[in-house]
PDB file of C-alpha atoms in Angstrom:
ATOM      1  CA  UNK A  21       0.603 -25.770 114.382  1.00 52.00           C
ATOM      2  CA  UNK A  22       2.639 -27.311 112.017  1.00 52.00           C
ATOM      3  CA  UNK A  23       1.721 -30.770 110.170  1.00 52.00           C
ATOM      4  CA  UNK A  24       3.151 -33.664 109.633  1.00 54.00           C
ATOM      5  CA  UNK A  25       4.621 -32.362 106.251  1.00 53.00           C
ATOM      6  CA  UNK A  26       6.124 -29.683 108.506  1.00 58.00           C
ATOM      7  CA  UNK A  27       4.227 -27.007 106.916  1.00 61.00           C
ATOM      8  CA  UNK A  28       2.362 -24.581 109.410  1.00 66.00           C
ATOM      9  CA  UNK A  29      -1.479 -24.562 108.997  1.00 70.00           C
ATOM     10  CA  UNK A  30      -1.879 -21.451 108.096  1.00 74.00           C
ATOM     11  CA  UNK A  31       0.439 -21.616 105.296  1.00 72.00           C
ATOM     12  CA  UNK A  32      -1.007 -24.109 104.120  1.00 72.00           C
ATOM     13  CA  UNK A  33      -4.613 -22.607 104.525  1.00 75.00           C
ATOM     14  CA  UNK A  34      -3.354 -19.603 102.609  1.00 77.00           C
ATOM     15  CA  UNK A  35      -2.153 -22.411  99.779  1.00 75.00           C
ATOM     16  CA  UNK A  36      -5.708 -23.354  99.604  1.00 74.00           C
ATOM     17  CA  UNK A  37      -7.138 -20.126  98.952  1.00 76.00           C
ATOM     18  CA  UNK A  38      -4.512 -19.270  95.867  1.00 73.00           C
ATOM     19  CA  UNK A  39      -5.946 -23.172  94.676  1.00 68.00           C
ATOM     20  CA  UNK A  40      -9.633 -22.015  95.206  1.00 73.00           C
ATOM     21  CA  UNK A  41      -9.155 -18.695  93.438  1.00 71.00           C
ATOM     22  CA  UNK A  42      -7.150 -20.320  90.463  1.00 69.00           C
ATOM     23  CA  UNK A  43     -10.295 -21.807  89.894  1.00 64.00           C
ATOM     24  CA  UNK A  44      -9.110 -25.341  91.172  1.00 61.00           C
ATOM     25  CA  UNK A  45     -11.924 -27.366  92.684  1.00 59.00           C
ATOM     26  CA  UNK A  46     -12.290 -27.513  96.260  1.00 56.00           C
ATOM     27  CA  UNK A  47      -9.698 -29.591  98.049  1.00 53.00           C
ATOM     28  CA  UNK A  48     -11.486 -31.829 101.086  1.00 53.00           C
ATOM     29  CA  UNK A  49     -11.640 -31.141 104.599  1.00 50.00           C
ATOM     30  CA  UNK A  50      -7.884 -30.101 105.963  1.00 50.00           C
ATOM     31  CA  UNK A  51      -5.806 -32.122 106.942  1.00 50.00           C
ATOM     32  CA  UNK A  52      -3.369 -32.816 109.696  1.00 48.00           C
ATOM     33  CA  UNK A  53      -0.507 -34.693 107.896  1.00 47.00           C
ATOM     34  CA  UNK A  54      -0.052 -34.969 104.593  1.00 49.00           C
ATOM     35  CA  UNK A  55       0.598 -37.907 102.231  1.00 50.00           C
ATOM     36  CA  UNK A  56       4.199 -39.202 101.769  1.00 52.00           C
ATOM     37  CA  UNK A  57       5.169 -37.937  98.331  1.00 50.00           C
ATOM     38  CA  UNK A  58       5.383 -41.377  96.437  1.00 50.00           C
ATOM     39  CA  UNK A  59       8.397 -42.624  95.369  1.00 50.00           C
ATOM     40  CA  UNK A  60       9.790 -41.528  91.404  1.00 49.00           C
ATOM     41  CA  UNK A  61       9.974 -45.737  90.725  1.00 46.00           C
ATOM     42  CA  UNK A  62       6.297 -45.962  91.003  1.00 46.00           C
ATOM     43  CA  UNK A  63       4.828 -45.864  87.292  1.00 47.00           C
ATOM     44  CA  UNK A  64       1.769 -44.156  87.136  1.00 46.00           C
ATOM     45  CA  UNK A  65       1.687 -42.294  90.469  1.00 44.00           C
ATOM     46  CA  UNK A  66       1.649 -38.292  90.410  1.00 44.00           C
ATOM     47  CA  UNK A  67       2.229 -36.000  92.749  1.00 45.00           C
ATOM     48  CA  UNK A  68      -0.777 -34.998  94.936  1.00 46.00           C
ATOM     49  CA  UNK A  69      -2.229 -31.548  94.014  1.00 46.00           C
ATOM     50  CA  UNK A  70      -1.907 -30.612  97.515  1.00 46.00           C
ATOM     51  CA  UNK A  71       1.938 -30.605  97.026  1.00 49.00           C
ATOM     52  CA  UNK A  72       1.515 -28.114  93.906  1.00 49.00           C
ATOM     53  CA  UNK A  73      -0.652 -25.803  95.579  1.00 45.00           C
ATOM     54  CA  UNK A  74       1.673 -25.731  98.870  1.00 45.00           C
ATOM     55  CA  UNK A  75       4.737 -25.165  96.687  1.00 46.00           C
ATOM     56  CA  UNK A  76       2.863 -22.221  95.118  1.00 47.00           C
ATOM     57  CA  UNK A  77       2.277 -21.243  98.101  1.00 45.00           C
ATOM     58  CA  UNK A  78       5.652 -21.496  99.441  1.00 48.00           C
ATOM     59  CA  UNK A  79       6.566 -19.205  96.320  1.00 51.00           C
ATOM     60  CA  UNK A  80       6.576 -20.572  93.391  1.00 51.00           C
ATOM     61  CA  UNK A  81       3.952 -19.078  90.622  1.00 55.00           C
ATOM     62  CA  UNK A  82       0.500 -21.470  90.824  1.00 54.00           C
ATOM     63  CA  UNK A  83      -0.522 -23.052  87.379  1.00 55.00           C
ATOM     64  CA  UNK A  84      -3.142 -19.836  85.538  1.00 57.00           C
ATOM     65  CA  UNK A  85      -5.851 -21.698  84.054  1.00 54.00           C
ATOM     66  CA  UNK A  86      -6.961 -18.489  82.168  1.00 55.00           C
ATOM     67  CA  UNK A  87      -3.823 -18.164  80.216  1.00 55.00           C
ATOM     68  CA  UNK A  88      -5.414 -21.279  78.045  1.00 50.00           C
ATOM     69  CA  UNK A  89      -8.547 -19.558  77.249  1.00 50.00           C
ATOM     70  CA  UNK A  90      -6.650 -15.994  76.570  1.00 59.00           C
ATOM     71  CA  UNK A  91      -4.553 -18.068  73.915  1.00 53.00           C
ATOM     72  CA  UNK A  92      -7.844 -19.387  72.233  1.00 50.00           C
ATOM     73  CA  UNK A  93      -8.604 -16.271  70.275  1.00 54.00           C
ATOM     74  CA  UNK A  94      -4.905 -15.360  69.466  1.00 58.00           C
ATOM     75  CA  UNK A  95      -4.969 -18.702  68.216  1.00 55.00           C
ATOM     76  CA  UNK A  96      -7.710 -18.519  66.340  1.00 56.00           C
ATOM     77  CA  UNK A  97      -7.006 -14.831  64.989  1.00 60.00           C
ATOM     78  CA  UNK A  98      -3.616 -16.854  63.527  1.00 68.00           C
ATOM     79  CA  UNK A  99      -5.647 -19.148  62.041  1.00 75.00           C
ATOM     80  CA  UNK A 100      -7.926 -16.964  60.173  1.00 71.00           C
ATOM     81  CA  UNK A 101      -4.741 -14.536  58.923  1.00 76.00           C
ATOM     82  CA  UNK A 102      -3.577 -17.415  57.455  1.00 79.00           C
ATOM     83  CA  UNK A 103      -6.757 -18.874  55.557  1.00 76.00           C
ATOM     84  CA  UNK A 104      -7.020 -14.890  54.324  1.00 78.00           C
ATOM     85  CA  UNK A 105      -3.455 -15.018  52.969  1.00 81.00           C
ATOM     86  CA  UNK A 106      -4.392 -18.080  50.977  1.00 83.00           C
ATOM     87  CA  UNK A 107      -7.228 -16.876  49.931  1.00 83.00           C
ATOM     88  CA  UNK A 108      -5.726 -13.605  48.979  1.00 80.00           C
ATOM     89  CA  UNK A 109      -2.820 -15.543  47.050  1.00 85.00           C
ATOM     90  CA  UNK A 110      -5.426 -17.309  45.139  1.00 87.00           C
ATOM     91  CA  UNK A 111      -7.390 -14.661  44.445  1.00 87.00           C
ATOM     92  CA  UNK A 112      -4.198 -13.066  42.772  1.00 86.00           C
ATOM     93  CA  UNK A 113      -3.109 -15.693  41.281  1.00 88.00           C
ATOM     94  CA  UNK A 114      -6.393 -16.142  39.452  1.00 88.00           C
ATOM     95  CA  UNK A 115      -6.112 -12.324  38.644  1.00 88.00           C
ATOM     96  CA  UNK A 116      -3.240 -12.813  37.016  1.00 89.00           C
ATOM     97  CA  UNK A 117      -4.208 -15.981  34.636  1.00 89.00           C
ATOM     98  CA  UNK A 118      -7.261 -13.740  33.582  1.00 89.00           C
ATOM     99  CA  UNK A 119      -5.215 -10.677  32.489  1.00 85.00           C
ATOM    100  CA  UNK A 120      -2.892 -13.475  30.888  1.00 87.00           C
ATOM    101  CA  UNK A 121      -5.541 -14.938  29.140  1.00 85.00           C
ATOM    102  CA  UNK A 122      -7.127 -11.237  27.718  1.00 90.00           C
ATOM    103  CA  UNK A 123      -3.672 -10.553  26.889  1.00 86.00           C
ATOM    104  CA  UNK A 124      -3.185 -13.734  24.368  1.00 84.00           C
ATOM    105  CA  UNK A 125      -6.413 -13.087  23.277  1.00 83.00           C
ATOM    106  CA  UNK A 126      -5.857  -9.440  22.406  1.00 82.00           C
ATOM    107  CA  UNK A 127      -2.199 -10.272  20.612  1.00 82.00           C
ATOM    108  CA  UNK A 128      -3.909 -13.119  18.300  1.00 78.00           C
ATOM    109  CA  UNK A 129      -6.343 -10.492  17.046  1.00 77.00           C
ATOM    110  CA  UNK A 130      -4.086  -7.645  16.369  1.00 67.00           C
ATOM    111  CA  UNK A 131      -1.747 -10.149  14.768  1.00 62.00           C
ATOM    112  CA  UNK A 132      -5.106 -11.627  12.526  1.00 56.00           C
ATOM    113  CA  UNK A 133      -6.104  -7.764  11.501  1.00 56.00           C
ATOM    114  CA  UNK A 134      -3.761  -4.299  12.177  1.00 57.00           C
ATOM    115  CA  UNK A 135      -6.218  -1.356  13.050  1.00 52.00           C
ATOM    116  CA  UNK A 136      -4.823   1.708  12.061  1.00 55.00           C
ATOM    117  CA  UNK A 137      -4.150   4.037  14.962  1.00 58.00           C
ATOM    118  CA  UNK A 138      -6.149   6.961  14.875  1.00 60.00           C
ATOM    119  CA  UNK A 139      -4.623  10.263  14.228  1.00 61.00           C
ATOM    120  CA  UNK A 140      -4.286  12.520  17.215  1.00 60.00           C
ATOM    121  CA  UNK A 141      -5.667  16.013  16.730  1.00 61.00           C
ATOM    122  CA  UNK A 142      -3.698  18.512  15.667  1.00 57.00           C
ATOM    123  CA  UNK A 143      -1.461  16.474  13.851  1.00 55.00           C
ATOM    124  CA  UNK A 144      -1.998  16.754   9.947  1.00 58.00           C
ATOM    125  CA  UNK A 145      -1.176  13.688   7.654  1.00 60.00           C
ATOM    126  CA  UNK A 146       0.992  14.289   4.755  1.00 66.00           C
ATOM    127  CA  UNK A 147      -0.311  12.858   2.089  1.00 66.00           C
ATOM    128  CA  UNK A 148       1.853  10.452   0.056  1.00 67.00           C
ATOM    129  CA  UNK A 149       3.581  12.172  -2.882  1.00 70.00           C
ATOM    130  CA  UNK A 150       1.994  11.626  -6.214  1.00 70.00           C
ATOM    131  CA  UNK A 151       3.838   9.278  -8.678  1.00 69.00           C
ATOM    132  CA  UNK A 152       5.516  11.041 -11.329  1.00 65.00           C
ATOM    133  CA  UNK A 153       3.246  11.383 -14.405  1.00 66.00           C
ATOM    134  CA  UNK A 154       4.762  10.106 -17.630  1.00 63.00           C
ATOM    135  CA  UNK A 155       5.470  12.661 -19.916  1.00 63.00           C
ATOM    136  CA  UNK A 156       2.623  13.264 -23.131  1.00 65.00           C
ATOM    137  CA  UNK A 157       4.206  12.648 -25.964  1.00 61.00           C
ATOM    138  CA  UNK A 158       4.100  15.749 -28.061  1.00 65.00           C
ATOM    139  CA  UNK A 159       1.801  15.113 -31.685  1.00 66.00           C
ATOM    140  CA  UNK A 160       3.909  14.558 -34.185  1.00 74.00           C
ATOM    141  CA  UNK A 161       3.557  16.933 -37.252  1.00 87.00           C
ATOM    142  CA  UNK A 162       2.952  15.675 -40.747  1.00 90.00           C
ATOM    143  CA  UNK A 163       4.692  17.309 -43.449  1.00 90.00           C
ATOM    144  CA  UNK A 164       2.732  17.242 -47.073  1.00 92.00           C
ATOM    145  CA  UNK A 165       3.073  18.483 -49.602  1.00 90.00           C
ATOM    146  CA  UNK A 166       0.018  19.891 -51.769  1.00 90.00           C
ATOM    147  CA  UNK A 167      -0.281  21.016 -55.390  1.00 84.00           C
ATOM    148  CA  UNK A 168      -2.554  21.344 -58.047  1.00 86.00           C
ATOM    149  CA  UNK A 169      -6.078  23.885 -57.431  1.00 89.00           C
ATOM    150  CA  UNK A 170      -5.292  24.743 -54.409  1.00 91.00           C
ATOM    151  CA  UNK A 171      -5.667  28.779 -53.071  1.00 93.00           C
ATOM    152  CA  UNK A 172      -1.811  28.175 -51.227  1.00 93.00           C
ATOM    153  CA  UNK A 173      -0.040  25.084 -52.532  1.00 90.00           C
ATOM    154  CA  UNK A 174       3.214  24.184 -50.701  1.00 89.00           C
ATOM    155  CA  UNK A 175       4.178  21.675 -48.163  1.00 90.00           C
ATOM    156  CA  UNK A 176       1.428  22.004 -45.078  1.00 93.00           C
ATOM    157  CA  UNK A 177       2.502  20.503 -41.328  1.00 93.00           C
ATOM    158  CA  UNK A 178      -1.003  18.525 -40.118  1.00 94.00           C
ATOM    159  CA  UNK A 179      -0.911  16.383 -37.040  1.00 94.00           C
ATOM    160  CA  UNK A 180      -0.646  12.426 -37.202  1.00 90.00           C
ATOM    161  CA  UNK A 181      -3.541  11.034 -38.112  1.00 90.00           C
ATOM    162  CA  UNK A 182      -4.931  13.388 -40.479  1.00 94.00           C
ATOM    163  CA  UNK A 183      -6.662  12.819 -43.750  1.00 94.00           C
ATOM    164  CA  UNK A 184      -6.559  14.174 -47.396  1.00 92.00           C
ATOM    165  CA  UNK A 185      -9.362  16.766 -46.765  1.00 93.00           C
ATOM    166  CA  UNK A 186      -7.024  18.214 -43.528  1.00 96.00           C
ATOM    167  CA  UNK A 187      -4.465  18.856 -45.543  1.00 94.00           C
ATOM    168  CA  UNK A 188      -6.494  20.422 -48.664  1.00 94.00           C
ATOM    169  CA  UNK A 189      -7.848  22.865 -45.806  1.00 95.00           C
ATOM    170  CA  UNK A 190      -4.420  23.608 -44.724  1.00 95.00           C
ATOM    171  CA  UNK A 191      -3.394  24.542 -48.256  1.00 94.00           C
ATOM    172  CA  UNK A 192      -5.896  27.251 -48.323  1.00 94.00           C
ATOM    173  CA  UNK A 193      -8.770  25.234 -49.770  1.00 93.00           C
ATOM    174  CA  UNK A 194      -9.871  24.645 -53.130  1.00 92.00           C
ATOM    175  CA  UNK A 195      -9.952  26.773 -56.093  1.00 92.00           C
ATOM    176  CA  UNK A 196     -13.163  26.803 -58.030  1.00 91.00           C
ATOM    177  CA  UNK A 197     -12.351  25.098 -60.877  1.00 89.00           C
ATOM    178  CA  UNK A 198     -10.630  22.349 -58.995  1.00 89.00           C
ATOM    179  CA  UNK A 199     -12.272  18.498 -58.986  1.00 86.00           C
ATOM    180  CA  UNK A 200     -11.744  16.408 -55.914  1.00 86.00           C
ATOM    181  CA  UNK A 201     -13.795  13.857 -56.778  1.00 82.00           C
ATOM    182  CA  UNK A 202     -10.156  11.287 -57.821  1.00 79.00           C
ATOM    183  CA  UNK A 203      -9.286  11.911 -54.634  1.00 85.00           C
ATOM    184  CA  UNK A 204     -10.261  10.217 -51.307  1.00 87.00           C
ATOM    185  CA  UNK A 205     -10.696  12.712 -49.287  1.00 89.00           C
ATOM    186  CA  UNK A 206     -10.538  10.431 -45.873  1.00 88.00           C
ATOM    187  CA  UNK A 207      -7.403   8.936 -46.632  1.00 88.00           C
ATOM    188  CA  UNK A 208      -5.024   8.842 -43.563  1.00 90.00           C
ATOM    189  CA  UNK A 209      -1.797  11.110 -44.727  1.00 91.00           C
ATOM    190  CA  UNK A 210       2.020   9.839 -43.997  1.00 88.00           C
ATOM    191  CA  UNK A 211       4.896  12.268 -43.511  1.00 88.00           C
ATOM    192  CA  UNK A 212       6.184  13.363 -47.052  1.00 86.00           C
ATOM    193  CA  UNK A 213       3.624  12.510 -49.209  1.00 87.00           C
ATOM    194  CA  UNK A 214       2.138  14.672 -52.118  1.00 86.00           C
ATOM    195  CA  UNK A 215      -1.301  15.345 -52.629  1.00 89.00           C
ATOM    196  CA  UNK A 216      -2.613  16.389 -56.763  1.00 86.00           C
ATOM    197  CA  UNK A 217      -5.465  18.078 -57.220  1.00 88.00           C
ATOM    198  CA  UNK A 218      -7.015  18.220 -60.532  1.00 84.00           C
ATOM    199  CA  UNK A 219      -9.480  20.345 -62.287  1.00 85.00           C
ATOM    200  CA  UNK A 220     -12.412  20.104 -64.162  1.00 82.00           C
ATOM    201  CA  UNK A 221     -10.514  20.189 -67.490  1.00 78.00           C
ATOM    202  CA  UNK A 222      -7.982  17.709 -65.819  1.00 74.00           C
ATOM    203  CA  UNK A 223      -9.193  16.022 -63.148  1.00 67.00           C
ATOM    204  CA  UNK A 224      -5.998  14.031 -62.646  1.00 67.00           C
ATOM    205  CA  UNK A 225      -5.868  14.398 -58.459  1.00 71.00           C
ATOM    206  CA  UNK A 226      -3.659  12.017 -56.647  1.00 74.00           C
ATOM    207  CA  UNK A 227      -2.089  11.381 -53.629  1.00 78.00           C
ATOM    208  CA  UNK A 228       1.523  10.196 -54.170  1.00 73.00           C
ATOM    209  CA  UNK A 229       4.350   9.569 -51.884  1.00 66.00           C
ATOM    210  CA  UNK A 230       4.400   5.804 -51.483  1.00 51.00           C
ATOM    211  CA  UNK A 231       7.848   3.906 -52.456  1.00 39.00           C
ATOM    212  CA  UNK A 232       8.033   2.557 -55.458  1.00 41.00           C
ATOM    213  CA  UNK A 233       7.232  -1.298 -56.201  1.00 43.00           C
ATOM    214  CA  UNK A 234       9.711  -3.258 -58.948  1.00 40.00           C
ATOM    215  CA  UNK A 235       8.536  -2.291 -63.019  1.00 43.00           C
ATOM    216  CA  UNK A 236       6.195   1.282 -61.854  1.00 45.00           C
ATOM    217  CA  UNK A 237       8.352   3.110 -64.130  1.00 43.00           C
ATOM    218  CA  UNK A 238      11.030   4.694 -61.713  1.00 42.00           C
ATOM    219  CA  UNK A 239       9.061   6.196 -59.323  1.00 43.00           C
ATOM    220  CA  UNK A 240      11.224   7.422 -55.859  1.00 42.00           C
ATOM    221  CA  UNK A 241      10.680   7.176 -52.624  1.00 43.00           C
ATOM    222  CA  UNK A 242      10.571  10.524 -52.560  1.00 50.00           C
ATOM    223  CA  UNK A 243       6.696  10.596 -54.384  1.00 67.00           C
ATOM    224  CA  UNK A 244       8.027  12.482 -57.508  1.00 84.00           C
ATOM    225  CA  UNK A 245       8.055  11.407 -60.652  1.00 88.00           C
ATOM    226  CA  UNK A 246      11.440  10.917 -62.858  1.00 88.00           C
ATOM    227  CA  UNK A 247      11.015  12.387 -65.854  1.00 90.00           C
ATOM    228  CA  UNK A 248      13.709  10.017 -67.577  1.00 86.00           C
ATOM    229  CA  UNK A 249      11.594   6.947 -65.934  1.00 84.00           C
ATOM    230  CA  UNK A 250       8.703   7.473 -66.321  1.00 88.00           C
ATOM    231  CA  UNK A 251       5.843   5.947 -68.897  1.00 88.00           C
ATOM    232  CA  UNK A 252       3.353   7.904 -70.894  1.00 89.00           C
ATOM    233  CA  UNK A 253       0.427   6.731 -68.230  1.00 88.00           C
ATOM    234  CA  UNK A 254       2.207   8.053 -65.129  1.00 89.00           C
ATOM    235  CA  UNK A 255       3.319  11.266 -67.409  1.00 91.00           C
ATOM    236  CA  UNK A 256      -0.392  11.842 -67.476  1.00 89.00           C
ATOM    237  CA  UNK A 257      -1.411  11.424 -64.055  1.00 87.00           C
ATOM    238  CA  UNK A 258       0.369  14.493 -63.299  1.00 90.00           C
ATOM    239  CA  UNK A 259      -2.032  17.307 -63.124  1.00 88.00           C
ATOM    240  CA  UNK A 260      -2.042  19.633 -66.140  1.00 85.00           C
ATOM    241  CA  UNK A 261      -0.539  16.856 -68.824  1.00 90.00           C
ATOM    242  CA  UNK A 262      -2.463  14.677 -71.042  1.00 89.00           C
ATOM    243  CA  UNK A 263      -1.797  12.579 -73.748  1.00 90.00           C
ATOM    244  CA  UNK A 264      -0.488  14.822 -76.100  1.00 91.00           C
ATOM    245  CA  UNK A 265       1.827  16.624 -73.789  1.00 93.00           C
ATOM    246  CA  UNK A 266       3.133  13.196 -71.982  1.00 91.00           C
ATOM    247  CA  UNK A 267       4.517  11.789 -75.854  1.00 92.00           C
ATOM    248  CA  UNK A 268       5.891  15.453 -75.952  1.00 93.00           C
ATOM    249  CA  UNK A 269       8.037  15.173 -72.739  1.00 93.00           C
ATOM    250  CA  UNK A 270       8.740  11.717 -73.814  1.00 92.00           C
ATOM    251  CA  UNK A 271       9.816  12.992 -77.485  1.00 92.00           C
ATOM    252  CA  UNK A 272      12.596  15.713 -76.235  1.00 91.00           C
ATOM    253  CA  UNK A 273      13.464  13.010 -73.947  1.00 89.00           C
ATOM    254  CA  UNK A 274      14.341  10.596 -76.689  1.00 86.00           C
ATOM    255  CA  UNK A 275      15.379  13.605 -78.626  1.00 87.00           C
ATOM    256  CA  UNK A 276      17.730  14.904 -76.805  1.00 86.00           C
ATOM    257  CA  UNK A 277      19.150  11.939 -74.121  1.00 78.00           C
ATOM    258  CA  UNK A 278      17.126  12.356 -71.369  1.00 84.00           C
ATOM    259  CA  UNK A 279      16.331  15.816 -69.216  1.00 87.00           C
ATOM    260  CA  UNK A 280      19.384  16.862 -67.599  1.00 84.00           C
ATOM    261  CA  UNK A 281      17.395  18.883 -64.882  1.00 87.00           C
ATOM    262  CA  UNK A 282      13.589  19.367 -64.203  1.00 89.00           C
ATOM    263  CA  UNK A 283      14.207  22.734 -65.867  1.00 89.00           C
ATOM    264  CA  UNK A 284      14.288  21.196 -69.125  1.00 90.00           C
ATOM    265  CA  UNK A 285      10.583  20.948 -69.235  1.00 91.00           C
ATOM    266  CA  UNK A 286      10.467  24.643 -70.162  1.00 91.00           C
ATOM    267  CA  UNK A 287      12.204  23.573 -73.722  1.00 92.00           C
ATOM    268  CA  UNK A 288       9.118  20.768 -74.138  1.00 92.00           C
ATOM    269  CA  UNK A 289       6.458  22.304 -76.528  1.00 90.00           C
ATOM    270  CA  UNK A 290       3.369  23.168 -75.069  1.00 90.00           C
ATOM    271  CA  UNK A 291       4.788  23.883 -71.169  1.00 91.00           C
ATOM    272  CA  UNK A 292       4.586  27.320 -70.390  1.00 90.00           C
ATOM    273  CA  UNK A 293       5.655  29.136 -67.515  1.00 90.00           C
ATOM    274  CA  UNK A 294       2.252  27.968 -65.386  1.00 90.00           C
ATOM    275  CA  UNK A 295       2.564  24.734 -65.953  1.00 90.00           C
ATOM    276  CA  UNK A 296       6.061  23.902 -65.573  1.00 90.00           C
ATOM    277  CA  UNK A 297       5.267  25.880 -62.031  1.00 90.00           C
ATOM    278  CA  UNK A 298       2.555  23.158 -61.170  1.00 89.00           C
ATOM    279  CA  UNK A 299       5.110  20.340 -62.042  1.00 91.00           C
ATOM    280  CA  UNK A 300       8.336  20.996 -61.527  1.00 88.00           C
ATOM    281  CA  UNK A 301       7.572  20.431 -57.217  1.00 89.00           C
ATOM    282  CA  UNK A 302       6.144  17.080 -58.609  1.00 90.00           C
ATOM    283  CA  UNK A 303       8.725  15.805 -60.590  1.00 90.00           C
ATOM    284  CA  UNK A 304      12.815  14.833 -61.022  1.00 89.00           C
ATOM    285  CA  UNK A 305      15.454  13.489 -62.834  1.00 84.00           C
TER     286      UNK A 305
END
């Protein structure tokens, strides 16, 4: 039979059930007639639930009060994705301050001190080229002359720095009648200079060869004496000559205007052929 609504009663029962089994709470006993829908001007009225089930029964889908709860864990699965993500930005974010930070750190000390990278094996090193060595100077050679008792007289080459006794070893050595003892033996020796050595009869050794100071008589640079110069005392330093035979050089010499050549001695009385040999290398005009 149909209500009052106009619905049949077992439609309606039918509505029921579909309320019931949506989990809706029991409606009351049924009824005959239902309730006039109240007007839309009312405020605060709704529409009775009776009205919503017997539309969904009529057709139209019923409310699913499941569909709620089913959304709770989608819901909640969105809400934990999203607290990961932030967490996982953060976490990132942190990692990347921290390599920052190493990587500042790192930089100042290799800017503070440069470590030398290590070779890798295999490779050689080439060693840096040596600098260029200056040159030795070569020794410069001494040339002096030596006369007198001596085994070889003649000019000897020593090296710079030598002494007197150097170059009476170069000569050949001493003859035995020779006397060293005017000489000083340890006397460093310049280039061109003239070493006299006398003998026991006339020990008149020198070493000559020094340039020649103002009123010595005429001595030359060259260390030999000029026989047109030079004063009975310097006359008898030279080896061989003594007092008598110096006022004979000097006599020719006034005699005859002065020696025109060294090889004038040979005309002075008492110079033979030895002796002019032992000065004519020490003497000039």
């Amino acid at each position: 039979m149909p209500t009052s609504s106009g619905i049949p009663d077992d439609q309606l029962a039918r509505a029921r059930l579909a309320w019931i089994s949506a989990g809706q709470p029991a409606l009351s006993a049924p009824r005959h007639a239902l309730p006039e829908e109240p007007t839309r001007s009312e405020p605060g009225l709704a529409a009775p639930v009776a009205d919503d089930a017997a539309s969904s029964a009529l057709g139209e889908p019923a409310p699913d009060p499941g569909a709620a709860l089913r959304a709770l864990p989608t819901a909640g699965l969105g809400i934990l994705e999203q607290a990961l993500r932030r967490r996982y930005v953060v976490a990132v974010l942190a990692l990347l301050l921290v390599g920052l930070g190493i990587t500042m750190a790192v930089l100042s000390q290799s800017s503070a001190s440069q470590v030398p990278l290590a070779t890798p094996p295999g490779v050689e090193t080439q060693a840096p080229p040596p600098a260029p060595s200056s040159p030795t100077p070569e020794p410069v050679a001494l040339r002096v002359h030596v006369l007198g008792a001596v085994a070889s007289p003649g000019v000897v080459s020593v090296p710079e720095g030598a002494i007197v006794a150097d170059a009476l070893t170069a000569a050949g050595g001493l003859l035995p009648d020779a006397d060293p003892a005017q000489l000083n033996l340890a006397a460093r020796l310049a280039d061109g200079q003239q070493v006299v050595v006398g003998t026991r009869e006339r020990p008149q050794g020198d070493v000559r060869g020094q340039p020649s100071q103002p009123g010595d008589g005429g001595a030359e640079t060259t260390g030999k004496l000029n026989l047109n110069t030079a004063s009975q005392a310097q006359l008898e330093e030279l080896p061989g000559v003594g007092p008598v035979l110096a006022g004979e050089i000097i006599a020719w010499r006034d005699g005859n205007g002065g020696f025109g050549s060294v090889a004038d001695l040979q005309e002075v009385s008492g110079i033979g052929p030895k002796t002019y040999e032992t000065l004519e290398p020490l003497v000039t005009v």
